[in-house]
mmCIF file of C-alpha atoms and ligand atoms in Angstrom:
data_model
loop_
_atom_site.group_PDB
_atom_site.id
_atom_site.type_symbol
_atom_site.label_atom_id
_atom_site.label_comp_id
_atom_site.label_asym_id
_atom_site.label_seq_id
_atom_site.Cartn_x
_atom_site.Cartn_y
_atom_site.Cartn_z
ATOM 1 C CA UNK A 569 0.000 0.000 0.000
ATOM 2 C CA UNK A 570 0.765 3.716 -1.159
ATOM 3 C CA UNK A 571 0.636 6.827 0.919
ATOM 4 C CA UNK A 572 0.651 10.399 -0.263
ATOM 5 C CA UNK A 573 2.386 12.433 2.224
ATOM 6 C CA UNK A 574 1.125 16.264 1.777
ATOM 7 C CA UNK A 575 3.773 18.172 3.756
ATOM 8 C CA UNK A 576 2.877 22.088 5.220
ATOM 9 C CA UNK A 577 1.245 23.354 2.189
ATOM 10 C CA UNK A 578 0.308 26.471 4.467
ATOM 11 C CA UNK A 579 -0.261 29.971 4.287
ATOM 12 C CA UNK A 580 3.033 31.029 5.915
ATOM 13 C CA UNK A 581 4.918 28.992 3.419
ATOM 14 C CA UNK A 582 2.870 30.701 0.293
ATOM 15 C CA UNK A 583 3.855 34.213 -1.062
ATOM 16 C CA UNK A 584 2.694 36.459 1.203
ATOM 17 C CA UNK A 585 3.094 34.647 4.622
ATOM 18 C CA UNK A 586 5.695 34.895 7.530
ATOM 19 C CA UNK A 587 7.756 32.757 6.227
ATOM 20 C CA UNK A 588 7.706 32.638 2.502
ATOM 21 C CA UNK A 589 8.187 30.227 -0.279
ATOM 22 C CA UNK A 590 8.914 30.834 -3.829
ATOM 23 C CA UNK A 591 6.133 29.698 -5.503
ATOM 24 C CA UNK A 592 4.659 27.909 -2.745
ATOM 25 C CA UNK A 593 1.413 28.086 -3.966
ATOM 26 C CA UNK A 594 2.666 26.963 -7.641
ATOM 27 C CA UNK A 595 2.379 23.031 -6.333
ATOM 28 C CA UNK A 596 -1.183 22.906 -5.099
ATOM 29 C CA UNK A 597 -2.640 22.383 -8.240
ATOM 30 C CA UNK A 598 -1.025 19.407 -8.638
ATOM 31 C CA UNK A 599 -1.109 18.027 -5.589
ATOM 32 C CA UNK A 600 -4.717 18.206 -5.665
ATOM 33 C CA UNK A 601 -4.517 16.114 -8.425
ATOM 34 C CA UNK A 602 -2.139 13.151 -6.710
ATOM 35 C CA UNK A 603 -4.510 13.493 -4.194
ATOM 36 C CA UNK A 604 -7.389 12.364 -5.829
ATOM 37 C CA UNK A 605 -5.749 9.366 -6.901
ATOM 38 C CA UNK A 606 -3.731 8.325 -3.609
ATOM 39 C CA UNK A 607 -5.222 5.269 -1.438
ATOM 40 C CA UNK A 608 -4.454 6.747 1.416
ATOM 41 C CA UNK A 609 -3.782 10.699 2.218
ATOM 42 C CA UNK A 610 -1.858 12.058 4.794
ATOM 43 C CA UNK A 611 -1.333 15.910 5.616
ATOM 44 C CA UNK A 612 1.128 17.256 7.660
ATOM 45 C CA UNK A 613 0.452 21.149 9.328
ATOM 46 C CA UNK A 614 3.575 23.164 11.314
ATOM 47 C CA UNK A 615 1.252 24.167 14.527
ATOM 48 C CA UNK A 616 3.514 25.980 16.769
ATOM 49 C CA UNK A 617 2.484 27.737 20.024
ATOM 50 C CA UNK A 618 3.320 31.598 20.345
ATOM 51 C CA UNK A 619 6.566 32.189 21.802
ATOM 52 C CA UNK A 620 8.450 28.937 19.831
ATOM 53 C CA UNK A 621 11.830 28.328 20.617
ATOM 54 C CA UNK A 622 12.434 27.904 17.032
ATOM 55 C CA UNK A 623 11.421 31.510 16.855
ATOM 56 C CA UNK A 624 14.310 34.022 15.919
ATOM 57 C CA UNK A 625 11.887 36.852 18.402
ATOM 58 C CA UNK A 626 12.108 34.000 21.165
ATOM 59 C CA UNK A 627 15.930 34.537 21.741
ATOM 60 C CA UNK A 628 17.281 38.003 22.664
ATOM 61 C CA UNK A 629 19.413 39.447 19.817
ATOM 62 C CA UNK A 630 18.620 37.153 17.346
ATOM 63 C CA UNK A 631 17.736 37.591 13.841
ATOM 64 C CA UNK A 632 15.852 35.877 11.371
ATOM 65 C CA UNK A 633 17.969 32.953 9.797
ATOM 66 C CA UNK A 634 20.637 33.143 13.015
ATOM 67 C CA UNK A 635 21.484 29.744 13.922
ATOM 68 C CA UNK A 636 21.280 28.725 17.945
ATOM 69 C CA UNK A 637 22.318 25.681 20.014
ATOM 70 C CA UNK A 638 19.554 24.003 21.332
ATOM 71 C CA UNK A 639 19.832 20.681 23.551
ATOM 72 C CA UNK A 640 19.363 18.306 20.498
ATOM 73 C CA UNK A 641 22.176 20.289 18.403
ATOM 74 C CA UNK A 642 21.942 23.629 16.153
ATOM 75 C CA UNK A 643 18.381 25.290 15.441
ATOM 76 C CA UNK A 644 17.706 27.590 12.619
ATOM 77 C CA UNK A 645 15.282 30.304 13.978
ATOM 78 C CA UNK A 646 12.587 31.487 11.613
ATOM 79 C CA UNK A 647 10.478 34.143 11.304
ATOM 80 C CA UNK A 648 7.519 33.837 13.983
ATOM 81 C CA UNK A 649 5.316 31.372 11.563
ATOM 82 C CA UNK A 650 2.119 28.861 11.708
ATOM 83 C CA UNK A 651 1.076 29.789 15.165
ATOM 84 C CA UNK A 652 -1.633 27.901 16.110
ATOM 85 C CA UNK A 653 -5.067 28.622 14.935
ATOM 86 C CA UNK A 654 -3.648 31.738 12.915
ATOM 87 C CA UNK A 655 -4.752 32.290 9.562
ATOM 88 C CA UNK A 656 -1.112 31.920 8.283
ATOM 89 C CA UNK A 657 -1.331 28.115 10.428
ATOM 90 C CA UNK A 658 -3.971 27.325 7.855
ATOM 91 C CA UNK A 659 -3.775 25.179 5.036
ATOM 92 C CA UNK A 660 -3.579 26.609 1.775
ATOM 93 C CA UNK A 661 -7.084 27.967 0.812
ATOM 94 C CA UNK A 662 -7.117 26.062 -2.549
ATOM 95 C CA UNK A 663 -5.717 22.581 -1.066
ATOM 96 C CA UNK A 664 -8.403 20.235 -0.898
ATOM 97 C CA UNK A 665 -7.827 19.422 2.392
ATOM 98 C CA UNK A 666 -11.029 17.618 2.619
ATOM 99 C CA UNK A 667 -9.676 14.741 0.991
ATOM 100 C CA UNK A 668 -7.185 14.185 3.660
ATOM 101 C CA UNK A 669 -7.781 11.102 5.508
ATOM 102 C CA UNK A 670 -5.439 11.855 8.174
ATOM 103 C CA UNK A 671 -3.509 15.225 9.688
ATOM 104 C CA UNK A 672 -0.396 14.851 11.835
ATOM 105 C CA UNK A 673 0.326 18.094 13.277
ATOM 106 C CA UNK A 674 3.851 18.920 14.293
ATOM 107 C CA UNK A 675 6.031 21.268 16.353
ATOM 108 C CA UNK A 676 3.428 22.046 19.000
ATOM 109 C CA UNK A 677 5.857 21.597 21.539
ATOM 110 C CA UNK A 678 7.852 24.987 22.792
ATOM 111 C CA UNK A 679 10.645 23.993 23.169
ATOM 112 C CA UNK A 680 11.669 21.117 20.235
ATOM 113 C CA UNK A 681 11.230 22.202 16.683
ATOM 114 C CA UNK A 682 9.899 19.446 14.405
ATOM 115 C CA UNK A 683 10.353 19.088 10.523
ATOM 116 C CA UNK A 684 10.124 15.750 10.079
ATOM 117 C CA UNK A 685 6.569 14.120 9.923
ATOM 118 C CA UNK A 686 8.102 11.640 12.000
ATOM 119 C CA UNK A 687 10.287 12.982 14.331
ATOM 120 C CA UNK A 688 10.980 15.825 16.010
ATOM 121 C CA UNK A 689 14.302 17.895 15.857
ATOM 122 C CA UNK A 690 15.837 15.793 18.985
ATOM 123 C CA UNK A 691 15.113 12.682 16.654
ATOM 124 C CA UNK A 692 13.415 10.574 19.585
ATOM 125 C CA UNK A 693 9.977 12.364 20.153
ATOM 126 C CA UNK A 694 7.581 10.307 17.683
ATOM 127 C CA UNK A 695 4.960 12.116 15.931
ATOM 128 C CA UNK A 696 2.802 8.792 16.071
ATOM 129 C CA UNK A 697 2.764 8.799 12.031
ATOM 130 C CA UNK A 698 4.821 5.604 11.440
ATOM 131 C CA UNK A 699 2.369 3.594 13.729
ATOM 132 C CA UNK A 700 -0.490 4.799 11.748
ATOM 133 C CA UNK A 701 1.106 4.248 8.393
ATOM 134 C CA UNK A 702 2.178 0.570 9.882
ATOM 135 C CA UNK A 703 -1.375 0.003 11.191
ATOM 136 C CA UNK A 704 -2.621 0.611 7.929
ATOM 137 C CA UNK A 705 -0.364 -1.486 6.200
ATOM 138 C CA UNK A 706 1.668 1.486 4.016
ATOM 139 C CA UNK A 707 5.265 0.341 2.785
ATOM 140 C CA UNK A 708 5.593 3.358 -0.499
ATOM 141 C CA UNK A 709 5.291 6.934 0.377
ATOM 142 C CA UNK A 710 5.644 10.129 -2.540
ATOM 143 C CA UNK A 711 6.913 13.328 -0.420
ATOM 144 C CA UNK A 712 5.254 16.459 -1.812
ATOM 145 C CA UNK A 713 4.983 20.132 0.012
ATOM 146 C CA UNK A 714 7.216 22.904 1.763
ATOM 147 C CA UNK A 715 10.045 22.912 1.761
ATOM 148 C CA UNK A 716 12.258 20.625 0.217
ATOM 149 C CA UNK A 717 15.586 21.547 2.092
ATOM 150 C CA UNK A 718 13.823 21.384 5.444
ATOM 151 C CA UNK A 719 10.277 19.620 6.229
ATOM 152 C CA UNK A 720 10.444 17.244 2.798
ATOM 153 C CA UNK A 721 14.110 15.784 3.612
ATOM 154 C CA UNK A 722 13.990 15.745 6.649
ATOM 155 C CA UNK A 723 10.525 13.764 6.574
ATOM 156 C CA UNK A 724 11.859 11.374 3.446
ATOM 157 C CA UNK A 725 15.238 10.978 5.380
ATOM 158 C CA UNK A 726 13.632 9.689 8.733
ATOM 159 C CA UNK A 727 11.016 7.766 6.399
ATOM 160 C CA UNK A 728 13.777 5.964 4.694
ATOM 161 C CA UNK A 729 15.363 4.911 7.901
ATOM 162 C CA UNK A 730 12.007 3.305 9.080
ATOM 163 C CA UNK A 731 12.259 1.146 5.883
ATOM 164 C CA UNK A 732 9.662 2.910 3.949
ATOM 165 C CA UNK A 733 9.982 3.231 -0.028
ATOM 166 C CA UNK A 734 10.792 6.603 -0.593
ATOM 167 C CA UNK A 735 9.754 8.723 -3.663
ATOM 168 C CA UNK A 736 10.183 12.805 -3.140
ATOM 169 C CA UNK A 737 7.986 14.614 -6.670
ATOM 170 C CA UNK A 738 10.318 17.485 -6.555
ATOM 171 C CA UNK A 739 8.135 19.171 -8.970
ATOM 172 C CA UNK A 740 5.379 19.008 -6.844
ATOM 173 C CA UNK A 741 8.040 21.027 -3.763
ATOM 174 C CA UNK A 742 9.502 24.043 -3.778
ATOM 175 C CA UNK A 743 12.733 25.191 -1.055
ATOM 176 C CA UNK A 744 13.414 28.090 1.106
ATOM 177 C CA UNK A 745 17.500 26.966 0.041
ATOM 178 C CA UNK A 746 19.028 28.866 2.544
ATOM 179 C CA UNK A 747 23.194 28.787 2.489
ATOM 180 C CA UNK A 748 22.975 25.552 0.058
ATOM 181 C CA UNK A 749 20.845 24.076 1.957
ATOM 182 C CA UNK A 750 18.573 22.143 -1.109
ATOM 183 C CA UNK A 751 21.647 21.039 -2.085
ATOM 184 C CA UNK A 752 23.065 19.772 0.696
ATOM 185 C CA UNK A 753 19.264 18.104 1.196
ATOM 186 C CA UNK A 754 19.339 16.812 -2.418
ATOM 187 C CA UNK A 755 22.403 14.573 -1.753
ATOM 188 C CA UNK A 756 21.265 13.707 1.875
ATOM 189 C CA UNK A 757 18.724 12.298 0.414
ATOM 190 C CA UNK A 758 19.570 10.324 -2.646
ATOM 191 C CA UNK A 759 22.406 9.119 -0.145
ATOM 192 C CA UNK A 760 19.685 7.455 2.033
ATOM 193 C CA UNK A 761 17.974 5.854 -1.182
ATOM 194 C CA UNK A 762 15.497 8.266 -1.213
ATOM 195 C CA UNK A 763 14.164 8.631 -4.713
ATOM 196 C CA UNK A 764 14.171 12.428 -6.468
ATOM 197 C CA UNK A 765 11.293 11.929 -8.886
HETATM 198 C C1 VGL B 1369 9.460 24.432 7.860
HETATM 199 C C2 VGL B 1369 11.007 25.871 8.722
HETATM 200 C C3 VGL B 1369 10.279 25.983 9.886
HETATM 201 C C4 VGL B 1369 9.017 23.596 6.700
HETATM 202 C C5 VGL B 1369 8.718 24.528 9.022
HETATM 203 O O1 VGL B 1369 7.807 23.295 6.585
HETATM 204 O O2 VGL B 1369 9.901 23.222 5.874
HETATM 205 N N1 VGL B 1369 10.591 25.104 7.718
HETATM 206 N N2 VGL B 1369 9.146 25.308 10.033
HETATM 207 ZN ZN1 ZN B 1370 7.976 25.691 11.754
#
């Protein structure tokens, strides 16, 4: 069995929101369309409380993009972005979010960040999604959403490692690429067997 993982197609990752991608909104289209055809439909929605320690306005002096050492190893800090219940937190208006058949939210805790659908940033905190996917007897996944260099890899990466068959429709993702970071994701990824459709 098949599962199309959907990953933070949100208004903060759209042109416009608090934390911007280019063309974020250029995928939805077409994920709408993989979506209709996918057994099984899983979305995934950055919900972090106000006041996120993966927020740059969280730590004193820092800016946007600064990096800081957290417990579990070094943090980017963003922009304050998908606070829960905010508009920005909401999928994007033209997803068809109804067709979801499950939503794993992530990053509600204040003080782990979590990209991967799986795992949080300290890599042990489970998200609970492997032990659905299990329970419903998924062994393929195709990776679409925001963004590639961060939420994506790091979701195909820790997917790969739970033996899952990965497939990442990079023309159905777009990246925030920040200091060679889709790069650096890119061969991360193909390393791990991940496949770059
Ligand atoms: C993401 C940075 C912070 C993502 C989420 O969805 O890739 N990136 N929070
Ligand atoms: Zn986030």
């Amino acid at each position: 069995m098949h599962a199309l993982i959907v990953i933070d197609v949100q208004n903060d990752f759209c042109p416009g929101g608090a934390l911007a991608v280019a063309e974020g909104d250029a995928i939805v289209a077409g994920i709408n369309t993989l979506m209709a055809e996918a057994d099984c439909v899983v979305l995934t929605q950055d919900w972090h409380p106000a006041g996120h320690s993966s927020f740059a306005s969280t730590h004193a002096g820092k800016q946007p993009f600064d990096t800081t050492e957290m417990p579990y190893g070094t943090q980017v800090l963003w922009p304050d972005h998908c606070i829960q219940g905010s508009i920005g937190a909401r999928f994007h208006m033209q997803l068809e979010k109804d067709r979801a058949q499950m939503i794993v939210r992530k990053g509600f805790r204040a003080d782990v960040d979590s990209y991967s659908a799986f795992f949080e940033n300290d890599k042990t905190t489970a998200t609970g999604l492997h032990g659905y996917l299990q329970e419903r007897g998924i062994t393929k996944l195709t990776l679409v959403g925001l963004a590639t260099d961060f939420c994506v890899a790091y979701s195909a990466l820790d997917g790969a490692r739970l033996g899952y068959d990965v497939t990442v429709e990079t023309a159905l993702c777009r990246a925030i690429d920040l200091n060679g970071s889709l790069a650096a994701a890119n061969a991360q990824m193909r390393e791990a067997g991940v496949t770059l459709a």
